Amino acid sequence: MGKSDGRALFVRREAHIPAPPASVFALLTDPEKILRWMGTEAQIEPQPGGLYLVNVTGARFARGSFREVVPVHRLAYSFGWDGSEVVPPGSSLVEIDLADEAPNGTLLRLTHTGLPNAEQCAGHNEGWAHYISRLAVAAAGKDPGPDPMAGRVG
């Protein structure tokens, strides 16, 4: 098994966020601000080797550690799920780049590599699409409301 079917196994998302990179970076790295758009609890240490731990749905923890932290422009952290044999903690890599967009917006590019199969790529693609749209709402100063994925284990 592997990548022989010609499809590269990764997730890539791009989004235009109506806030400057510094605001978006804070929403990605400040544990209290993360909870505005994703998760029920978060422990984030945004420095190389620091912990990334977010209870995404209230039923499932994503866990990894930061590899790169370039304030307001880039984050990279290992990623996986507590208790998962398919995508164990730290087994994949999430990279987020934030680029200035005039007048005061941000282009967010997310790449998630190291996922084991197409099914996991599809699932994580759906998850990131959902949470990045909530991030955009929070960045605009609005409340994205209760997370419809709350309680989901899958």
mmCIF file of C-alpha atoms in Angstrom:
data_model
loop_
_atom_site.group_PDB
_atom_site.id
_atom_site.type_symbol
_atom_site.label_atom_id
_atom_site.label_comp_id
_atom_site.label_asym_id
_atom_site.label_seq_id
_atom_site.Cartn_x
_atom_site.Cartn_y
_atom_site.Cartn_z
ATOM 1 C CA MET A 1 0.000 0.000 0.000
ATOM 2 C CA GLY A 2 1.005 3.609 -0.234
ATOM 3 C CA LYS A 3 0.957 6.368 -2.730
ATOM 4 C CA SER A 4 1.087 4.161 -5.816
ATOM 5 C CA ASP A 5 -2.431 5.143 -6.912
ATOM 6 C CA GLY A 6 -1.023 8.466 -8.086
ATOM 7 C CA ARG A 7 -2.916 10.543 -5.544
ATOM 8 C CA ALA A 8 -0.682 12.326 -3.088
ATOM 9 C CA LEU A 9 -1.967 11.841 0.419
ATOM 10 C CA PHE A 10 -2.334 15.295 1.831
ATOM 11 C CA VAL A 11 -4.911 17.907 2.658
ATOM 12 C CA ARG A 12 -4.535 21.455 1.370
ATOM 13 C CA ARG A 13 -6.911 24.300 2.207
ATOM 14 C CA GLU A 14 -6.762 27.992 1.411
ATOM 15 C CA ALA A 15 -8.984 30.615 2.983
ATOM 16 C CA HIS A 16 -9.292 34.370 2.981
ATOM 17 C CA ILE A 17 -9.656 35.550 6.574
ATOM 18 C CA PRO A 18 -11.031 39.071 7.184
ATOM 19 C CA ALA A 19 -8.427 40.011 9.803
ATOM 20 C CA PRO A 20 -4.693 40.797 9.834
ATOM 21 C CA PRO A 21 -2.163 37.939 10.265
ATOM 22 C CA ALA A 22 -1.437 38.902 13.903
ATOM 23 C CA SER A 23 -5.107 38.389 14.826
ATOM 24 C CA VAL A 24 -5.300 35.077 12.961
ATOM 25 C CA PHE A 25 -2.021 33.889 14.530
ATOM 26 C CA ALA A 26 -3.432 34.650 17.992
ATOM 27 C CA LEU A 27 -6.574 32.631 17.195
ATOM 28 C CA LEU A 28 -4.305 29.699 16.263
ATOM 29 C CA THR A 29 -1.903 29.878 19.232
ATOM 30 C CA ASP A 30 -3.692 31.421 22.228
ATOM 31 C CA PRO A 31 -5.485 28.601 24.108
ATOM 32 C CA GLU A 32 -8.403 30.838 25.117
ATOM 33 C CA LYS A 33 -8.826 32.259 21.615
ATOM 34 C CA ILE A 34 -8.684 28.821 19.971
ATOM 35 C CA LEU A 35 -11.791 27.843 21.933
ATOM 36 C CA ARG A 36 -13.787 30.582 20.180
ATOM 37 C CA TRP A 37 -13.744 28.465 17.023
ATOM 38 C CA MET A 38 -12.508 24.942 17.852
ATOM 39 C CA GLY A 39 -12.517 22.638 20.811
ATOM 40 C CA THR A 40 -13.647 22.515 24.412
ATOM 41 C CA GLU A 41 -10.215 22.689 26.039
ATOM 42 C CA ALA A 42 -6.737 23.484 24.783
ATOM 43 C CA GLN A 43 -3.181 23.375 26.015
ATOM 44 C CA ILE A 44 -0.900 25.171 23.564
ATOM 45 C CA GLU A 45 2.790 25.967 23.988
ATOM 46 C CA PRO A 46 3.667 27.755 20.726
ATOM 47 C CA GLN A 47 7.427 27.222 20.680
ATOM 48 C CA PRO A 48 9.513 24.477 19.050
ATOM 49 C CA GLY A 49 9.013 21.290 21.069
ATOM 50 C CA GLY A 50 5.987 22.787 22.829
ATOM 51 C CA LEU A 51 2.774 20.873 23.337
ATOM 52 C CA TYR A 52 -0.210 21.052 20.994
ATOM 53 C CA LEU A 53 -3.230 19.511 22.742
ATOM 54 C CA VAL A 54 -6.816 20.336 21.812
ATOM 55 C CA ASN A 55 -9.978 18.486 22.770
ATOM 56 C CA VAL A 56 -11.523 19.162 19.382
ATOM 57 C CA THR A 57 -15.086 17.912 19.815
ATOM 58 C CA GLY A 58 -15.273 17.442 23.573
ATOM 59 C CA ALA A 59 -14.844 13.713 22.953
ATOM 60 C CA ARG A 60 -11.459 13.463 21.257
ATOM 61 C CA PHE A 61 -8.036 14.982 21.842
ATOM 62 C CA ALA A 62 -5.711 16.004 19.036
ATOM 63 C CA ARG A 63 -2.112 15.852 20.242
ATOM 64 C CA GLY A 64 1.265 16.780 18.826
ATOM 65 C CA SER A 65 4.143 19.165 19.283
ATOM 66 C CA PHE A 66 5.262 22.346 17.586
ATOM 67 C CA ARG A 67 8.083 22.080 15.061
ATOM 68 C CA GLU A 68 8.155 25.672 13.784
ATOM 69 C CA VAL A 69 6.704 28.866 15.174
ATOM 70 C CA VAL A 70 7.329 32.061 13.207
ATOM 71 C CA PRO A 71 5.142 34.713 14.852
ATOM 72 C CA VAL A 72 2.385 35.909 12.835
ATOM 73 C CA HIS A 73 3.330 34.065 9.653
ATOM 74 C CA ARG A 74 3.958 30.332 10.091
ATOM 75 C CA LEU A 75 3.164 27.377 12.331
ATOM 76 C CA ALA A 76 4.064 23.724 11.925
ATOM 77 C CA TYR A 77 3.119 21.040 14.417
ATOM 78 C CA SER A 78 2.876 17.287 14.520
ATOM 79 C CA PHE A 79 -0.676 16.009 14.848
ATOM 80 C CA GLY A 80 -2.634 12.896 15.711
ATOM 81 C CA TRP A 81 -5.426 11.597 17.901
ATOM 82 C CA ASP A 82 -5.143 10.181 21.414
ATOM 83 C CA GLY A 83 -6.120 6.513 21.385
ATOM 84 C CA SER A 84 -5.975 6.194 17.591
ATOM 85 C CA GLU A 85 -3.913 3.496 15.912
ATOM 86 C CA VAL A 86 -4.658 4.908 12.449
ATOM 87 C CA VAL A 87 -3.498 8.481 13.096
ATOM 88 C CA PRO A 88 -1.657 8.287 16.432
ATOM 89 C CA PRO A 89 -0.457 11.430 18.229
ATOM 90 C CA GLY A 90 2.349 13.160 16.375
ATOM 91 C CA SER A 91 2.081 10.916 13.300
ATOM 92 C CA SER A 92 1.146 13.628 10.780
ATOM 93 C CA LEU A 93 2.199 17.226 10.157
ATOM 94 C CA VAL A 94 0.079 20.365 9.969
ATOM 95 C CA GLU A 95 1.655 23.454 8.397
ATOM 96 C CA ILE A 96 -0.122 26.797 8.396
ATOM 97 C CA ASP A 97 1.154 29.845 6.522
ATOM 98 C CA LEU A 98 -0.402 33.286 6.913
ATOM 99 C CA ALA A 99 0.192 35.929 4.234
ATOM 100 C CA ASP A 100 -0.814 39.584 4.334
ATOM 101 C CA GLU A 101 -3.685 40.521 2.042
ATOM 102 C CA ALA A 102 -4.544 44.164 1.460
ATOM 103 C CA PRO A 103 -6.104 46.090 3.065
ATOM 104 C CA ASN A 104 -6.098 44.099 6.305
ATOM 105 C CA GLY A 105 -6.906 40.501 5.520
ATOM 106 C CA THR A 106 -4.960 37.256 5.640
ATOM 107 C CA LEU A 107 -4.548 34.414 3.184
ATOM 108 C CA LEU A 108 -4.382 31.234 5.257
ATOM 109 C CA ARG A 109 -2.783 28.182 3.653
ATOM 110 C CA LEU A 110 -3.015 24.901 5.535
ATOM 111 C CA THR A 111 -1.231 21.717 4.467
ATOM 112 C CA HIS A 112 -1.720 18.461 6.390
ATOM 113 C CA THR A 113 0.705 15.704 5.363
ATOM 114 C CA GLY A 114 1.568 12.251 6.670
ATOM 115 C CA LEU A 115 -1.987 10.924 6.812
ATOM 116 C CA PRO A 116 -2.095 7.172 6.145
ATOM 117 C CA ASN A 117 -4.806 6.834 3.503
ATOM 118 C CA ALA A 118 -7.311 8.588 1.248
ATOM 119 C CA GLU A 119 -10.159 8.029 3.710
ATOM 120 C CA GLN A 120 -8.262 9.856 6.458
ATOM 121 C CA CYS A 121 -7.368 12.652 4.028
ATOM 122 C CA ALA A 122 -11.042 13.069 3.139
ATOM 123 C CA GLY A 123 -12.100 13.111 6.784
ATOM 124 C CA HIS A 124 -9.444 15.612 7.827
ATOM 125 C CA ASN A 125 -10.156 17.746 4.753
ATOM 126 C CA GLU A 126 -13.797 17.977 5.837
ATOM 127 C CA GLY A 127 -12.764 18.756 9.405
ATOM 128 C CA TRP A 128 -10.332 21.501 8.416
ATOM 129 C CA ALA A 129 -12.861 23.064 6.017
ATOM 130 C CA HIS A 130 -15.371 23.178 8.880
ATOM 131 C CA TYR A 131 -12.981 24.647 11.438
ATOM 132 C CA ILE A 132 -11.287 27.138 9.100
ATOM 133 C CA SER A 133 -14.714 28.572 8.237
ATOM 134 C CA ARG A 134 -15.387 28.940 11.983
ATOM 135 C CA LEU A 135 -11.956 30.561 12.396
ATOM 136 C CA ALA A 136 -12.851 33.113 9.703
ATOM 137 C CA VAL A 137 -16.076 34.022 11.530
ATOM 138 C CA ALA A 138 -14.236 34.390 14.854
ATOM 139 C CA ALA A 139 -11.494 36.472 13.183
ATOM 140 C CA ALA A 140 -14.187 38.845 11.902
ATOM 141 C CA GLY A 141 -15.205 39.410 15.530
ATOM 142 C CA LYS A 142 -18.363 37.333 15.310
ATOM 143 C CA ASP A 143 -19.475 34.258 17.239
ATOM 144 C CA PRO A 144 -19.502 31.101 15.071
ATOM 145 C CA GLY A 145 -22.025 29.581 17.508
ATOM 146 C CA PRO A 146 -22.132 26.049 18.940
ATOM 147 C CA ASP A 147 -19.967 23.558 17.060
ATOM 148 C CA PRO A 148 -22.167 21.070 15.189
ATOM 149 C CA MET A 149 -19.310 18.539 15.390
ATOM 150 C CA ALA A 150 -19.366 18.622 19.215
ATOM 151 C CA GLY A 151 -19.407 15.155 20.731
ATOM 152 C CA ARG A 152 -18.187 13.427 17.585
ATOM 153 C CA VAL A 153 -15.517 10.806 18.048
ATOM 154 C CA GLY A 154 -14.899 10.092 14.347
#
